[in-house]
XYZ file of C-alpha atoms in Angstrom:
403
model
C 47.451 58.734 -201.891
C 44.096 57.214 -202.861
C 42.882 54.236 -200.748
C 40.204 51.931 -202.062
C 37.367 52.059 -199.516
C 36.476 48.384 -200.285
C 40.038 47.212 -199.741
C 40.348 45.132 -196.599
C 42.389 46.240 -193.734
C 45.281 44.026 -192.806
C 43.314 42.434 -189.862
C 39.937 41.973 -191.619
C 38.845 38.869 -193.632
C 38.509 39.194 -197.370
C 35.265 38.733 -199.305
C 36.413 35.331 -200.651
C 37.099 34.035 -197.163
C 33.652 35.106 -195.967
C 32.015 33.464 -198.989
C 33.795 30.134 -198.408
C 32.852 30.203 -194.736
C 29.214 30.805 -195.585
C 29.178 27.892 -198.070
C 30.715 25.531 -195.518
C 28.187 26.586 -192.860
C 25.224 26.054 -195.188
C 26.572 22.659 -196.316
C 26.957 21.443 -192.742
C 23.446 22.601 -191.884
C 21.950 20.804 -194.884
C 23.896 17.628 -194.004
C 22.608 17.658 -190.418
C 19.023 18.177 -191.578
C 19.302 15.352 -194.128
C 20.758 12.953 -191.521
C 17.914 13.741 -189.147
C 15.346 13.270 -191.906
C 16.912 9.929 -192.943
C 16.887 8.659 -189.341
C 13.232 9.691 -188.988
C 12.336 7.848 -192.221
C 14.118 4.705 -191.080
C 12.167 4.728 -187.838
C 8.879 5.207 -189.659
C 9.604 2.543 -192.246
C 10.796 0.089 -189.589
C 7.665 0.673 -187.534
C 5.462 0.272 -190.590
C 7.266 -2.960 -191.573
C 6.909 -4.308 -188.056
C 3.195 -3.541 -188.052
C 2.773 -5.330 -191.375
C 4.510 -8.416 -189.978
C 2.374 -8.404 -186.843
C -0.750 -8.790 -188.948
C 0.371 -12.276 -190.022
C -2.027 -14.878 -188.597
C -2.020 -18.639 -188.218
C -4.701 -20.838 -189.746
C -6.917 -22.760 -187.372
C -8.837 -25.641 -188.861
C -11.474 -26.724 -186.385
C -13.295 -29.714 -187.763
C -16.618 -30.680 -186.230
C -16.328 -29.234 -182.738
C -19.651 -30.857 -181.825
C -18.294 -34.436 -181.985
C -18.362 -36.560 -178.828
C -16.133 -39.470 -177.861
C -16.694 -41.977 -175.091
C -14.803 -45.011 -173.837
C -15.322 -47.346 -170.903
C -12.562 -47.349 -168.354
C -11.388 -50.352 -166.343
C -12.489 -48.546 -163.197
C -16.071 -48.573 -164.428
C -16.025 -44.942 -165.500
C -16.720 -43.392 -168.878
C -14.656 -40.750 -170.667
C -16.489 -38.280 -172.845
C -15.186 -35.563 -175.141
C -17.677 -32.702 -175.048
C -18.007 -29.714 -177.357
C -16.949 -26.224 -176.218
C -19.405 -24.305 -174.056
C -21.805 -22.292 -176.288
C -21.076 -18.601 -176.336
C -17.484 -19.070 -175.323
C -15.034 -17.215 -177.527
C -12.136 -19.472 -178.493
C -9.798 -16.554 -179.141
C -9.308 -13.484 -177.006
C -7.320 -10.405 -177.901
C -4.217 -11.526 -176.015
C -4.282 -14.875 -177.813
C -4.351 -13.151 -181.193
C -1.417 -10.988 -180.192
C 0.515 -14.055 -179.059
C -0.216 -15.904 -182.291
C 0.842 -12.932 -184.383
C 4.068 -12.624 -182.428
C 4.754 -16.345 -182.903
C 4.104 -16.039 -186.628
C 6.593 -13.198 -186.834
C 9.139 -15.319 -184.987
C 8.567 -18.200 -187.382
C 9.019 -15.880 -190.355
C 12.236 -14.414 -188.960
C 13.591 -17.887 -188.143
C 12.755 -19.067 -191.658
C 14.548 -16.117 -193.225
C 17.524 -16.636 -190.926
C 17.715 -20.304 -191.883
C 17.636 -19.443 -195.565
C 20.540 -17.048 -195.125
C 22.490 -19.684 -193.221
C 22.157 -22.001 -196.210
C 24.100 -19.458 -198.267
C 26.672 -18.284 -195.752
C 28.750 -19.938 -193.005
C 27.381 -19.901 -189.475
C 28.823 -17.845 -186.652
C 29.537 -18.415 -182.996
C 26.649 -16.101 -182.138
C 24.290 -18.349 -184.067
C 25.539 -21.387 -182.165
C 25.066 -19.641 -178.835
C 21.561 -18.495 -179.763
C 20.620 -21.979 -180.846
C 21.874 -23.434 -177.592
C 19.592 -21.117 -175.609
C 16.450 -22.386 -177.376
C 17.554 -26.004 -177.615
C 14.826 -27.454 -175.390
C 11.961 -25.212 -176.511
C 9.137 -27.523 -177.572
C 6.346 -25.054 -176.878
C 3.797 -25.150 -174.066
C 0.228 -26.281 -173.478
C -2.690 -24.899 -171.455
C -5.227 -27.222 -169.838
C -7.458 -27.448 -166.778
C -8.555 -30.292 -164.510
C -11.142 -30.681 -161.742
C -13.382 -33.254 -160.017
C -17.136 -33.278 -159.366
C -17.702 -35.256 -156.156
C -21.506 -35.438 -156.562
C -21.289 -36.979 -160.035
C -17.924 -38.792 -159.528
C -16.623 -37.191 -162.706
C -13.114 -36.016 -163.537
C -13.059 -33.150 -166.047
C -10.039 -32.435 -168.226
C -10.154 -29.518 -170.658
C -7.434 -29.096 -173.295
C -7.387 -25.421 -174.244
C -4.465 -24.484 -176.475
C -0.747 -24.698 -177.186
C 1.813 -22.096 -178.198
C 5.122 -22.001 -180.073
C 5.082 -25.650 -181.152
C 8.028 -26.754 -183.312
C 7.557 -27.406 -187.019
C 7.579 -31.096 -187.912
C 6.449 -31.039 -191.542
C 8.394 -30.227 -194.697
C 6.199 -27.148 -195.154
C 7.637 -25.609 -191.978
C 4.539 -26.158 -189.840
C 2.722 -28.942 -187.934
C -0.708 -30.591 -187.690
C -0.936 -30.993 -183.901
C -3.374 -32.980 -181.783
C -3.336 -34.168 -178.159
C -3.682 -37.635 -176.643
C -5.003 -37.864 -173.074
C -4.227 -40.769 -170.748
C -4.835 -41.522 -167.076
C -1.683 -43.498 -166.319
C -0.901 -46.264 -165.626
C -3.757 -47.175 -168.009
C -2.381 -46.824 -171.556
C -4.912 -48.931 -173.423
C -7.672 -46.334 -173.152
C -6.974 -42.893 -174.517
C -8.858 -39.876 -175.820
C -7.743 -37.483 -178.530
C -8.453 -33.921 -179.560
C -9.113 -32.943 -183.146
C -6.220 -32.214 -185.491
C -5.434 -28.551 -186.148
C -4.029 -28.269 -189.652
C -0.881 -26.222 -190.278
C -0.932 -24.498 -186.894
C 1.902 -23.921 -184.432
C -0.427 -22.120 -181.978
C -3.531 -24.336 -181.993
C -6.749 -23.764 -180.016
C -8.729 -26.897 -179.160
C -11.061 -25.910 -176.305
C -12.208 -29.516 -175.941
C -13.529 -30.985 -172.694
C -13.172 -34.637 -171.644
C -15.307 -36.170 -168.881
C -14.191 -39.305 -167.035
C -17.583 -40.244 -165.605
C -18.252 -42.682 -162.780
C -14.639 -42.513 -161.637
C -14.294 -42.848 -157.813
C -12.171 -40.162 -156.182
C -9.983 -42.701 -154.366
C -8.950 -44.091 -157.760
C -8.579 -40.674 -159.393
C -5.873 -39.647 -156.920
C -3.935 -42.775 -157.860
C -3.735 -41.724 -161.486
C -1.323 -39.491 -163.405
C -2.790 -37.164 -166.018
C -0.649 -37.508 -169.141
C -0.951 -35.266 -172.202
C 1.049 -35.984 -175.347
C 1.158 -33.550 -178.276
C 1.776 -35.147 -181.663
C 2.041 -34.037 -185.280
C -0.516 -35.875 -187.426
C 0.834 -37.560 -190.549
C -1.559 -39.215 -192.995
C 1.025 -41.413 -194.732
C 3.416 -42.351 -191.940
C 3.711 -42.578 -188.188
C 2.651 -39.505 -186.204
C 5.632 -37.525 -184.922
C 5.742 -36.851 -181.145
C 6.210 -33.180 -180.261
C 6.200 -33.145 -176.455
C 4.489 -34.351 -173.300
C 3.243 -33.213 -169.880
C 2.320 -35.324 -166.861
C 0.793 -34.361 -163.484
C 0.111 -36.734 -160.557
C -3.506 -36.023 -159.613
C -2.798 -36.509 -155.900
C -0.835 -33.244 -156.079
C -3.703 -31.226 -157.566
C -6.551 -29.548 -155.675
C -9.426 -31.160 -157.552
C -12.216 -29.460 -155.593
C -12.333 -26.792 -158.320
C -11.088 -26.448 -161.879
C -7.370 -25.665 -161.859
C -5.770 -24.198 -164.991
C -2.133 -24.904 -165.865
C 0.437 -23.663 -168.373
C 3.107 -26.341 -168.769
C 6.225 -26.427 -170.947
C 6.329 -29.496 -173.143
C 9.144 -31.951 -172.487
C 10.667 -34.442 -174.934
C 8.476 -37.517 -175.236
C 9.878 -40.406 -173.244
C 9.952 -43.812 -174.851
C 8.538 -46.358 -172.417
C 10.822 -49.023 -173.841
C 13.946 -47.078 -172.885
C 16.798 -45.671 -174.930
C 17.105 -46.791 -178.548
C 20.832 -46.063 -178.760
C 22.985 -43.591 -180.660
C 24.468 -43.348 -184.146
C 27.665 -41.588 -185.198
C 27.614 -40.260 -188.757
C 29.300 -37.566 -190.791
C 28.028 -35.213 -193.488
C 30.149 -33.636 -196.219
C 28.668 -31.058 -198.592
C 30.397 -30.246 -201.893
C 28.730 -27.171 -203.468
C 30.707 -27.381 -206.712
C 29.677 -31.019 -207.256
C 26.142 -30.467 -205.866
C 26.442 -33.503 -203.631
C 26.256 -34.626 -199.998
C 28.246 -37.618 -198.749
C 26.704 -39.431 -195.771
C 29.119 -41.645 -193.849
C 27.515 -44.097 -191.417
C 30.351 -44.635 -188.961
C 29.113 -46.679 -185.983
C 26.378 -47.115 -183.384
C 26.401 -47.769 -179.665
C 24.000 -49.105 -177.037
C 21.373 -50.115 -179.580
C 18.108 -51.453 -178.244
C 17.894 -55.260 -178.231
C 15.053 -56.332 -180.520
C 15.547 -60.116 -180.534
C 14.610 -62.672 -177.887
C 18.280 -63.446 -177.225
C 18.865 -59.866 -176.009
C 20.651 -58.657 -179.133
C 19.936 -57.237 -182.615
C 21.080 -57.638 -186.220
C 21.328 -53.959 -187.194
C 21.684 -52.300 -190.566
C 21.063 -48.681 -191.651
C 18.774 -47.329 -194.368
C 19.398 -43.827 -195.773
C 16.556 -42.098 -197.619
C 16.948 -38.871 -199.604
C 13.696 -36.889 -199.450
C 12.751 -33.802 -201.459
C 9.615 -32.145 -200.084
C 7.258 -35.096 -199.505
C 8.772 -37.410 -202.110
C 11.313 -40.174 -201.653
C 14.094 -39.693 -204.198
C 16.722 -42.310 -203.444
C 17.462 -45.064 -200.909
C 20.701 -46.750 -199.863
C 21.597 -49.128 -197.029
C 24.519 -50.656 -195.211
C 25.348 -54.314 -194.669
C 23.820 -56.138 -191.693
C 25.908 -56.666 -188.540
C 24.880 -59.916 -186.875
C 24.178 -59.979 -183.136
C 25.805 -56.643 -182.398
C 24.499 -53.755 -180.273
C 27.620 -51.654 -180.936
C 28.217 -52.163 -184.663
C 30.871 -50.435 -186.776
C 29.762 -49.743 -190.369
C 32.109 -47.155 -191.963
C 30.052 -46.999 -195.166
C 29.653 -43.850 -197.277
C 26.830 -42.876 -199.628
C 26.785 -39.963 -202.083
C 23.589 -38.122 -203.016
C 23.199 -35.538 -205.783
C 21.500 -32.452 -204.337
C 21.487 -29.124 -206.251
C 22.096 -26.111 -204.042
C 18.682 -24.614 -204.784
C 17.001 -27.781 -203.425
C 18.864 -27.909 -200.110
C 16.185 -25.961 -198.281
C 13.533 -28.605 -199.014
C 15.786 -31.642 -198.636
C 15.663 -34.096 -195.747
C 17.888 -37.119 -195.156
C 16.103 -39.823 -193.144
C 18.390 -42.359 -191.470
C 16.739 -45.477 -190.036
C 18.501 -48.133 -187.984
C 16.776 -51.463 -188.585
C 16.920 -54.920 -187.008
C 17.109 -57.651 -189.652
C 14.725 -60.571 -189.142
C 14.562 -63.599 -191.456
C 11.256 -64.971 -190.245
C 9.225 -61.785 -189.842
C 9.150 -58.136 -190.763
C 12.288 -56.134 -189.970
C 11.951 -53.976 -186.856
C 12.721 -50.262 -186.627
C 15.218 -49.532 -183.849
C 15.270 -45.760 -184.317
C 15.342 -42.858 -186.765
C 17.154 -39.584 -187.402
C 15.814 -36.726 -189.561
C 18.513 -34.407 -190.920
C 17.486 -31.053 -192.411
C 17.537 -27.352 -191.597
C 14.190 -27.641 -189.759
C 14.529 -30.893 -187.773
C 15.324 -31.111 -184.061
C 17.997 -28.883 -182.449
C 20.796 -31.456 -182.674
C 19.983 -32.336 -186.271
C 19.748 -28.676 -187.303
C 23.140 -27.994 -185.724
C 24.715 -30.827 -187.722
C 23.083 -29.555 -190.932
C 24.297 -25.995 -190.355
C 27.812 -27.177 -189.530
C 27.850 -29.125 -192.795
C 26.877 -25.999 -194.782
C 29.353 -23.816 -192.895
C 32.267 -26.171 -193.629
C 31.980 -27.253 -197.270
C 34.118 -30.152 -198.506
C 34.879 -31.167 -194.903
C 33.328 -34.226 -193.220
C 31.443 -33.105 -190.098
C 30.786 -35.938 -187.630
C 28.218 -35.929 -184.808
C 26.497 -38.406 -182.487
C 22.695 -38.541 -182.730
C 20.171 -40.061 -180.329
C 17.850 -42.461 -182.146
C 14.150 -41.588 -181.882
C 10.957 -43.547 -182.338
């Protein structure tokens, strides 16, 4: 009998089986190579994108660094604001890296906020927000005393990671310097336009100030956001009793900014609710009630009412107000106001709520304010995000009134 030499033996694989096996092996190899190549590309692209973000800088508008300021102090001394030392470089390499990193953080936070306007928030977002709730930035300054010339020197250097106070998502910060308890005499740095990481490098000399009086003072620095058309917004403050500082040489400090304290005490709280209806393009603001309002009248009471302004960018669009509650520091209003706000304008919309004290014989007094938007204070931002995350549902929250 003739046997085909190419015929497979019973225990050997056929040609078709070998061919299929080879195809599968080659396919798997190509897949592994492609996966590795894709992972390598992602790493390269991510690194390149990160590098491009890190090149983002922050503007620094230094106006007239050579200006000098002087005031006469009650103690007989003189405070002078001197220009930076010639030859001194205002920015070092580490400062530039810090500013770039802060700019990247601002960009990421802005993008995150925009996404939150389009999608409901998550528990992770709430937890992350709670961690950074008290972050108002920090400030660097130095202080020392010259015994031969009886001069206290205070140098305000820079600040980092300041919160945005303007509609444009930035701030125009400057610093006020006091020697408490004297509040009538103050010195100020220059304003740094659109800068969340400003460099001032300004020196202030309190000349002819006896050491025994210096140690009885408290150095107080207040950072504010300059506003040309309205009241400057406080950002944060730092205070150091000078009797706890070694003034024999210049001491440099980094201090976290704390919320600015109002010397007149608490202004009270306001309970209000927000309800966003995306299909109707509207927000309903319900002013519910207030408690522990500050007494503005001589009789130890107030006649409060509430004004609600709708702002788009820097323009006032619409105003509404409640009725006045006579002689009441814990008024109940329960008044609702509807505002038409298209979805595409939410990002640049701010609702300003002002509690006023009605006065027949003079100008009405401001008890306190609340700014509601996606870039206000932590409590206000939380309320705004909750409103977006729960459309067509009233979301109520207590707010502390601010100056």
